Tab-separated table of C-alpha atoms in Angstrom:
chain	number	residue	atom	x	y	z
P	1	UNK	CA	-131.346	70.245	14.376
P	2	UNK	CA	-127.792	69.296	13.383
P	3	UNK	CA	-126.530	69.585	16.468
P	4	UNK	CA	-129.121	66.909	17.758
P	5	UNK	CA	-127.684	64.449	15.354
P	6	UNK	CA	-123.838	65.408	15.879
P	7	UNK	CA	-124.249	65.156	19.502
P	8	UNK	CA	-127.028	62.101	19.130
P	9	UNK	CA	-124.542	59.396	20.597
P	10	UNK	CA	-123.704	61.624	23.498
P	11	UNK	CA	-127.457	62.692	24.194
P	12	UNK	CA	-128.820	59.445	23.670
P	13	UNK	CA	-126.145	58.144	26.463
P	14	UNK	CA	-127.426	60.993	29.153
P	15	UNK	CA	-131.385	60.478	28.588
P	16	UNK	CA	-131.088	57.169	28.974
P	17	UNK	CA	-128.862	57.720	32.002
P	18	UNK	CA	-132.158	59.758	33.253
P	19	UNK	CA	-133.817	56.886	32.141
P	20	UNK	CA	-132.210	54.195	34.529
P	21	UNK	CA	-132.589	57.075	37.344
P	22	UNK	CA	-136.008	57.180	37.374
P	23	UNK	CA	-136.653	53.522	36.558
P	24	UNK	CA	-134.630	53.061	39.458
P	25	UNK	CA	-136.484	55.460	41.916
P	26	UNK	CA	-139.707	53.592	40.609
P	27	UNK	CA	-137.783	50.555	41.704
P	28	UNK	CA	-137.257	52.318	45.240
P	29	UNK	CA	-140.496	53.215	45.334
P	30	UNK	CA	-142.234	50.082	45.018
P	31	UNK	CA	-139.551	48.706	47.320
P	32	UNK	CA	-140.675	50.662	50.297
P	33	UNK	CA	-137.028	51.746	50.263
P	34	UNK	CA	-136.095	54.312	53.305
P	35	UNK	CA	-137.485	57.587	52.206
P	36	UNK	CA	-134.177	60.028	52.925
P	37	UNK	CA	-132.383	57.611	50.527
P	38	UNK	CA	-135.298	58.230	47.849
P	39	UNK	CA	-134.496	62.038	48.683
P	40	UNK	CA	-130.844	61.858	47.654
P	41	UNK	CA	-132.055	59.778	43.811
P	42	UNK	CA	-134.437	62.446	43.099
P	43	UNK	CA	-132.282	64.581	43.643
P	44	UNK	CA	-129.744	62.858	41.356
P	45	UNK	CA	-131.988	62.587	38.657
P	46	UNK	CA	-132.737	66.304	38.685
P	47	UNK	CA	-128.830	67.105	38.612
P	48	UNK	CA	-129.140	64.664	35.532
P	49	UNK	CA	-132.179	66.079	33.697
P	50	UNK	CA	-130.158	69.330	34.199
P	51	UNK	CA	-127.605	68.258	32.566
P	52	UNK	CA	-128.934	66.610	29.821
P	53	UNK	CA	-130.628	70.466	29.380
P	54	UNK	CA	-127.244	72.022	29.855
P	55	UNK	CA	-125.806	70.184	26.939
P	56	UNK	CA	-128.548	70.431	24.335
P	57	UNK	CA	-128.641	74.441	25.120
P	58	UNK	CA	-125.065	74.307	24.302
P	59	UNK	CA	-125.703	72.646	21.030
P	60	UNK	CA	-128.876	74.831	20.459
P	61	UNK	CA	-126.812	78.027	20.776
P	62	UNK	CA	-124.184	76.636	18.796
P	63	UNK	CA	-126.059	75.967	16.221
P	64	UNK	CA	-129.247	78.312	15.671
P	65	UNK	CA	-127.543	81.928	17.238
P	66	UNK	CA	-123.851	81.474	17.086
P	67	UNK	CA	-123.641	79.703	13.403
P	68	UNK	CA	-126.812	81.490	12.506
P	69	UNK	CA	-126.224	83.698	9.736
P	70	UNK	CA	-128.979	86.071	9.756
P	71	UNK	CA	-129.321	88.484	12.909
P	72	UNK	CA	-132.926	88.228	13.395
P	73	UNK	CA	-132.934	84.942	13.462
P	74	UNK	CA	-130.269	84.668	15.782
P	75	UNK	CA	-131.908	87.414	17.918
P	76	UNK	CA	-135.484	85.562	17.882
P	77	UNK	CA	-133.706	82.004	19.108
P	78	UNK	CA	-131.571	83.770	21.248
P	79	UNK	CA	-134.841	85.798	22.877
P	80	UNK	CA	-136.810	82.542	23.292
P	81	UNK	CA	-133.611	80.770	25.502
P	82	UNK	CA	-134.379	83.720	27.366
P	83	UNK	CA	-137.619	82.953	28.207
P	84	UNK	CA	-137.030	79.060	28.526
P	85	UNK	CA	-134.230	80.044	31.249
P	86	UNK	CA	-136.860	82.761	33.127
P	87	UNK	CA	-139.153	79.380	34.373
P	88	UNK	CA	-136.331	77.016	34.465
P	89	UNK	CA	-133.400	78.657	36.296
P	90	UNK	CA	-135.820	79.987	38.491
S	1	UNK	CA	-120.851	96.767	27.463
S	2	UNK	CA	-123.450	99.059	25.554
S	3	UNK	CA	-126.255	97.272	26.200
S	4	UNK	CA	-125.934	97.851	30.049
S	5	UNK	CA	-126.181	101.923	29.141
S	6	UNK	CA	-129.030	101.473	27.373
S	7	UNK	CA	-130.512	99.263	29.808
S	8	UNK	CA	-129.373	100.853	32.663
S	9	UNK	CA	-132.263	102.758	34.041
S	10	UNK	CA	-134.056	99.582	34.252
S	11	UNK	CA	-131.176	97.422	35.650
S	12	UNK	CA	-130.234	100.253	38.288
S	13	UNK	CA	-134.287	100.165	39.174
S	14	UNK	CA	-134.698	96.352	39.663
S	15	UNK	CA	-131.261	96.279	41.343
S	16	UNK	CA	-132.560	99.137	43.411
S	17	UNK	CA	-135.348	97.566	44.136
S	18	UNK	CA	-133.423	94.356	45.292
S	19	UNK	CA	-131.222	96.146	47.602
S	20	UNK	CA	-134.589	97.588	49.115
S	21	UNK	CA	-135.948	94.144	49.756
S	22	UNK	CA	-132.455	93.005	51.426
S	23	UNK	CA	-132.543	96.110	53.218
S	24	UNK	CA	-135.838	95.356	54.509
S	25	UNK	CA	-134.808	91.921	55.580
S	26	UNK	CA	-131.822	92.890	57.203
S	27	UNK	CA	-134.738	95.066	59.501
S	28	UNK	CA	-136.996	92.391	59.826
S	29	UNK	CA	-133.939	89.749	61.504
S	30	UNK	CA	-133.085	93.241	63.483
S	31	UNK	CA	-136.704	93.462	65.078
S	32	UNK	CA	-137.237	89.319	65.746
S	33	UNK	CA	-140.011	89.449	62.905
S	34	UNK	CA	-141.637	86.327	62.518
S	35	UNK	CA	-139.579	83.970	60.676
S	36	UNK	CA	-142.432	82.236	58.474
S	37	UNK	CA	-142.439	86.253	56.799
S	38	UNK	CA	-138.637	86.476	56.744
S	39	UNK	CA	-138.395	83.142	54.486
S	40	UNK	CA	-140.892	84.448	52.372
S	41	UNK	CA	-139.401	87.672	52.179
S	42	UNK	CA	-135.829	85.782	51.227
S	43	UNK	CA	-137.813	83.545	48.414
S	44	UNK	CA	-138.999	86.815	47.004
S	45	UNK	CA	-135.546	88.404	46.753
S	46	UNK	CA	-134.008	85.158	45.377
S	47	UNK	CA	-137.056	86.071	42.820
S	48	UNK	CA	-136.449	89.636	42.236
S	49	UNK	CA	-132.377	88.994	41.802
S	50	UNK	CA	-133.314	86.142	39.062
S	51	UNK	CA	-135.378	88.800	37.288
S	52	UNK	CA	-132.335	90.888	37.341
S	53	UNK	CA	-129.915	88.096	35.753
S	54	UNK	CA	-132.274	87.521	33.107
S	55	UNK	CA	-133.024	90.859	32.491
S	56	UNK	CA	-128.664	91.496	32.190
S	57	UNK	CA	-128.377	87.939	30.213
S	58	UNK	CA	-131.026	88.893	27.928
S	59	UNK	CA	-129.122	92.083	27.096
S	60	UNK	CA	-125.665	90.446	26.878
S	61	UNK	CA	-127.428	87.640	24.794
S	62	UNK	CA	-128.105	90.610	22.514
S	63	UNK	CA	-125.296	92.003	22.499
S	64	UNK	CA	-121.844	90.451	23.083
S	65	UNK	CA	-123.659	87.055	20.613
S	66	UNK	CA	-126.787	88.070	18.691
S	67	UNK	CA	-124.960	91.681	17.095
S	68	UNK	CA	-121.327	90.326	17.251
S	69	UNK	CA	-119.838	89.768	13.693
S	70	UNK	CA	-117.146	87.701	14.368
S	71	UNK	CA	-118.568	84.019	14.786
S	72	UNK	CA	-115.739	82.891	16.961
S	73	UNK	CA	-116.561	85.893	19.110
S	74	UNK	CA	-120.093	84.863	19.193
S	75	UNK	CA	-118.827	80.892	20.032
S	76	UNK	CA	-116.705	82.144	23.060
S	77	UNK	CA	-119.366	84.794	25.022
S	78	UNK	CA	-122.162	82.068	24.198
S	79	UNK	CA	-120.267	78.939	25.346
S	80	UNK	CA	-119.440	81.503	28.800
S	81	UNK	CA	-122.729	81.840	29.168
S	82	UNK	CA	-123.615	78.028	29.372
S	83	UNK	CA	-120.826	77.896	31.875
S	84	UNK	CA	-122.533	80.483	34.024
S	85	UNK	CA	-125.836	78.298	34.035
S	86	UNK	CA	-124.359	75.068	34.891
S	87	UNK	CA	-124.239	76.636	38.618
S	88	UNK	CA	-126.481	79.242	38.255
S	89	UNK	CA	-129.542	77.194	36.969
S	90	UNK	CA	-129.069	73.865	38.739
F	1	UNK	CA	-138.269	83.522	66.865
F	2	UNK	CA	-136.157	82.711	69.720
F	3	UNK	CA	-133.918	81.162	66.984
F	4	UNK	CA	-133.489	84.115	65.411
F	5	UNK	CA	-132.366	85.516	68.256
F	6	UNK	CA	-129.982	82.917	69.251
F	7	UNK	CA	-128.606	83.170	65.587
F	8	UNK	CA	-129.387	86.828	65.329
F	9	UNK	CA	-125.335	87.944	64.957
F	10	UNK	CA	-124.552	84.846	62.244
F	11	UNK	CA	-127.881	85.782	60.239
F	12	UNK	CA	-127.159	89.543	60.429
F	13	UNK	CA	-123.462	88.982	59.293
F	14	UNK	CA	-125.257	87.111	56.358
F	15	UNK	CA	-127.865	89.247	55.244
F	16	UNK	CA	-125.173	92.065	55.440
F	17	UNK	CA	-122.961	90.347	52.868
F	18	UNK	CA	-125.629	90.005	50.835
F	19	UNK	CA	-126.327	93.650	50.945
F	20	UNK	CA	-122.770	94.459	50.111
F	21	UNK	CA	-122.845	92.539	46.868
F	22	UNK	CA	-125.673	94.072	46.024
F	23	UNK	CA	-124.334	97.641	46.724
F	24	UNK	CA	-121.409	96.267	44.602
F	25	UNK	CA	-123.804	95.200	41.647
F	26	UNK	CA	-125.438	98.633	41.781
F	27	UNK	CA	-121.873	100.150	41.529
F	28	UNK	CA	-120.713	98.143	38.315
F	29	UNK	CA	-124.140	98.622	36.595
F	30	UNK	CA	-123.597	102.520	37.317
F	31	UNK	CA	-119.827	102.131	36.229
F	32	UNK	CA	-120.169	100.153	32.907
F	33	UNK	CA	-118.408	96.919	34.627
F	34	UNK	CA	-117.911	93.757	31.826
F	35	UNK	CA	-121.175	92.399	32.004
F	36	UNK	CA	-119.565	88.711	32.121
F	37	UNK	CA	-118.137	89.866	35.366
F	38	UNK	CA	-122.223	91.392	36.201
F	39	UNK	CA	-123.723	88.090	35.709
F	40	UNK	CA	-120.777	86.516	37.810
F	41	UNK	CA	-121.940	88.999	40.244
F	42	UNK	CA	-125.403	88.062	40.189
F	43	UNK	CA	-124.882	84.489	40.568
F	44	UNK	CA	-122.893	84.603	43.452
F	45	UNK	CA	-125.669	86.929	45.057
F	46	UNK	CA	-128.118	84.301	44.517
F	47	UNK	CA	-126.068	82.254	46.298
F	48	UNK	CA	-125.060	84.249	48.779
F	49	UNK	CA	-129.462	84.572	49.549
F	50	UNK	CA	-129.827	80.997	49.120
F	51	UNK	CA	-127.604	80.380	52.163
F	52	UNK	CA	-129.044	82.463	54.068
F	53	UNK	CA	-132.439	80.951	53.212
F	54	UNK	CA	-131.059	77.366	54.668
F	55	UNK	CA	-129.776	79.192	57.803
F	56	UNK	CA	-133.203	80.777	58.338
F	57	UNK	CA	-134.981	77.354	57.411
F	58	UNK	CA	-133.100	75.722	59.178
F	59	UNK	CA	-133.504	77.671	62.593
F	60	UNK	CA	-137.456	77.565	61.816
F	61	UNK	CA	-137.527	73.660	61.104
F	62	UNK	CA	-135.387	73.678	64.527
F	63	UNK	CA	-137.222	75.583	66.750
F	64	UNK	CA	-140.648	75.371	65.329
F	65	UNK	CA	-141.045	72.392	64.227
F	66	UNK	CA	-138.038	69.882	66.081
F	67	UNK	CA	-138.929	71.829	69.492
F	68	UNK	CA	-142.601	72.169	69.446
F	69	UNK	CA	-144.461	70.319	71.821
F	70	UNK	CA	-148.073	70.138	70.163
F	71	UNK	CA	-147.830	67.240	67.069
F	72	UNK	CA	-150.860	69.497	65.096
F	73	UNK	CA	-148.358	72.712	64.865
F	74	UNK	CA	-145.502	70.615	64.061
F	75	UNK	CA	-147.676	69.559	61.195
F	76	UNK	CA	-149.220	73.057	60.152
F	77	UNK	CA	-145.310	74.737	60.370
F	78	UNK	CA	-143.735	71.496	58.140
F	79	UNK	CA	-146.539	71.870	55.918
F	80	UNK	CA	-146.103	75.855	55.480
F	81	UNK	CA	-142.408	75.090	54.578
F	82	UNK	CA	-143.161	72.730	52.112
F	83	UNK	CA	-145.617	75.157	50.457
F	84	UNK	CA	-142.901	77.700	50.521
F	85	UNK	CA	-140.074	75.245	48.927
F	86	UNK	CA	-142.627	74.054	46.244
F	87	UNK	CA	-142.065	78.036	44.566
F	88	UNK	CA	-138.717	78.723	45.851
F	89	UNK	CA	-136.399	75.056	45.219
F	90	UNK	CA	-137.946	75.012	42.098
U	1	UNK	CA	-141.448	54.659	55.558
U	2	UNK	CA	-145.039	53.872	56.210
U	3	UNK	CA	-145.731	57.330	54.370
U	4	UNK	CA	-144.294	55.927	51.001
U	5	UNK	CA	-146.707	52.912	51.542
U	6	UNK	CA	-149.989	55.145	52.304
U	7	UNK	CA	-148.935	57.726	49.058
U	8	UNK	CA	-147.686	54.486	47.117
U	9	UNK	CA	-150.068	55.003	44.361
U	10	UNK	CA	-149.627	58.926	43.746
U	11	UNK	CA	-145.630	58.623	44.215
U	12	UNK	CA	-145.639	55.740	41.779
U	13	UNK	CA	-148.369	57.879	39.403
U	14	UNK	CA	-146.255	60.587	39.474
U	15	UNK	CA	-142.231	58.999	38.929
U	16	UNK	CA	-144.035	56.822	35.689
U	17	UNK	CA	-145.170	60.599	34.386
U	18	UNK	CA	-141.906	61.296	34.441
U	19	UNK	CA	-140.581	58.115	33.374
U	20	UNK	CA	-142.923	58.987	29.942
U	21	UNK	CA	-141.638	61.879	29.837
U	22	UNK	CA	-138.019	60.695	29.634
U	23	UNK	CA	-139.084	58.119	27.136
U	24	UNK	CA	-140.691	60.734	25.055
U	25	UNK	CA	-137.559	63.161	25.092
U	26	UNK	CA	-135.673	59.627	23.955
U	27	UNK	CA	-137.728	59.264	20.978
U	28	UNK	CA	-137.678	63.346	20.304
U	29	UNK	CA	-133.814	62.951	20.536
U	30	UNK	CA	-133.552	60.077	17.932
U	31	UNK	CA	-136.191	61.600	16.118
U	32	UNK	CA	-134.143	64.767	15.318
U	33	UNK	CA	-136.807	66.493	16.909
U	34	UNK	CA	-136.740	70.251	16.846
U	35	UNK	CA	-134.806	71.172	19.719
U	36	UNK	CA	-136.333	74.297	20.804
U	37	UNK	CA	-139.422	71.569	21.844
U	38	UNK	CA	-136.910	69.197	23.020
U	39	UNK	CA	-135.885	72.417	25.629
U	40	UNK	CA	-139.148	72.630	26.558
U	41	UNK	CA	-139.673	68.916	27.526
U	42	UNK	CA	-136.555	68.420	29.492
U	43	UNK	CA	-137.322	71.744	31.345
U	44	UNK	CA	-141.117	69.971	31.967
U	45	UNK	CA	-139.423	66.753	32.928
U	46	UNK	CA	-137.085	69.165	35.754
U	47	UNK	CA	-140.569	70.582	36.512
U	48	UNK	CA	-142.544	66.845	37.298
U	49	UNK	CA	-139.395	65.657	39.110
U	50	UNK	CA	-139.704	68.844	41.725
U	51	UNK	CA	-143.237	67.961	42.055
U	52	UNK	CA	-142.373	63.835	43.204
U	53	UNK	CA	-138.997	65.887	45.620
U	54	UNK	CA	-142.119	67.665	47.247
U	55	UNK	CA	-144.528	65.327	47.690
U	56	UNK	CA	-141.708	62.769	48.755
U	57	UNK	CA	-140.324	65.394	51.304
U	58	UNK	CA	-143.285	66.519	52.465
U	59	UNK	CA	-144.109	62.892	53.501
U	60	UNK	CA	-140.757	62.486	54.961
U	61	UNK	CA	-141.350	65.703	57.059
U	62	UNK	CA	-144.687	64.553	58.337
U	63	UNK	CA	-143.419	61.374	59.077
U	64	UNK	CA	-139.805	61.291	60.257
U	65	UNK	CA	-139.986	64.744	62.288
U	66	UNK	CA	-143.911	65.830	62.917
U	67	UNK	CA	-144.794	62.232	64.284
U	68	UNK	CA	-141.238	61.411	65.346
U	69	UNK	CA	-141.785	61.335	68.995
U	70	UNK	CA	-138.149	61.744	70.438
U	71	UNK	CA	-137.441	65.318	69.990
U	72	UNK	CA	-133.247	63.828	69.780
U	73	UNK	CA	-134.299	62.156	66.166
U	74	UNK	CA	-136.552	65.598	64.783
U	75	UNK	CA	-133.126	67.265	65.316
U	76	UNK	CA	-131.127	64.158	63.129
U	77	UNK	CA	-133.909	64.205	60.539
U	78	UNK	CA	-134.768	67.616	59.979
U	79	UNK	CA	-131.258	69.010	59.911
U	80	UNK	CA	-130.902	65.369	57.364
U	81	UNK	CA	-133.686	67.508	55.262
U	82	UNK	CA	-131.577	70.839	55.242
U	83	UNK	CA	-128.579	69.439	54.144
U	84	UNK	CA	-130.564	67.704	50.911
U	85	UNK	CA	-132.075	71.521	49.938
U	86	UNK	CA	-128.241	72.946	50.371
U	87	UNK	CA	-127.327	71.402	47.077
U	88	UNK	CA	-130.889	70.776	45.992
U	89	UNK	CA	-132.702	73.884	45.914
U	90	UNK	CA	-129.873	76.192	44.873
């Protein structure tokens, strides 16, 4: 997983992002804090988990169908994005 | 965009069969149906026109990355693709 | 579904857009259209359903839920639309 | 947001499941993990935070518009609720 480790700084820098989101909900939570403001953070933190997904899909492509030199491989990674996206983009 | 001929029969059925459920829910707002049915109706062709994007992505996967020779081609329609899911898939 | 009613021309107008891009998907598939510009398609007819899901919802959380007299419907309708959100906000 | 209080302990279960699950796509990410798993957590992570949006909302519902007594503040709250799926639930 090259890609992982190329893009590690920038990765790193978004989970934890998620990270403080969700510590910070928690946070919220314990706080009793008003509910439609809880709303809007999980909210947030769903934007942010999806783009934390957005980014290592790029990297994932990039790396094991577009540099991929053999066609089946590429075709096998390529078929199980596929199936990843049929749940998630739902 | 070959893979849409040999596809098509199935894309022109599932898109066929989306137009069929819009069609029906364009009847059910004409005859005041109840609305609990007509959300439900509306979640199912949100459903049915996911199963048609993955269904065309799958195909254009195949085709315009997994079979394409040139790797800069394959970096461009690939890199579009992540693009489409930032919206699509939020 | 007095709401429906009331809002009968706006969600008609809606649902019939969404029908048109639809129609207009089924013509590209048939015609070979850029499948880049197909999954553009599709994405903006997901859309174009998801707002009419929040005009729908949002007559039903109006009218029976907001209006209703009796606190135990209220209840049984909100709960009904969570149920239905749980699948479709995935 | 007496709701938050009586759910306290299965709102603050469920936001430290996803907190661990963050932590453990941290550790896959500096662990070079093999990103087709590290695809498959964040989309899991997406997955637990729409389960805390639900049970949050459907607390917020129950409290701030079912038991909401002045019919003027349902209206403020529920149309609050709409707005937050517009961008949420796309």
């Amino acid at each position: 997983m090259a890609h992982v480790n190329r893009d590690k700084k920038k990765l790193l820098t978004r989970v934890r992002r998620v990270a403080g989101q969700v510590a910070a909900l928690e946070h919220a939570l314990e706080a009793d804090a008003d509910c439609a403001d809880v709303l809007i953070q999980i909210a947030a933190a769903k934007g942010a988990i999806h783009g934390l997904m957005m980014e290592v899909l790029s990297g994932h492509l990039a790396e094991h169908v577009v540099a991929e030199a053999s066609p089946t491989k590429r075709a096998r990674e390529a078929q199980a994005i596929v199936e990843l996206l049929k749940g998630y983009a739902k």
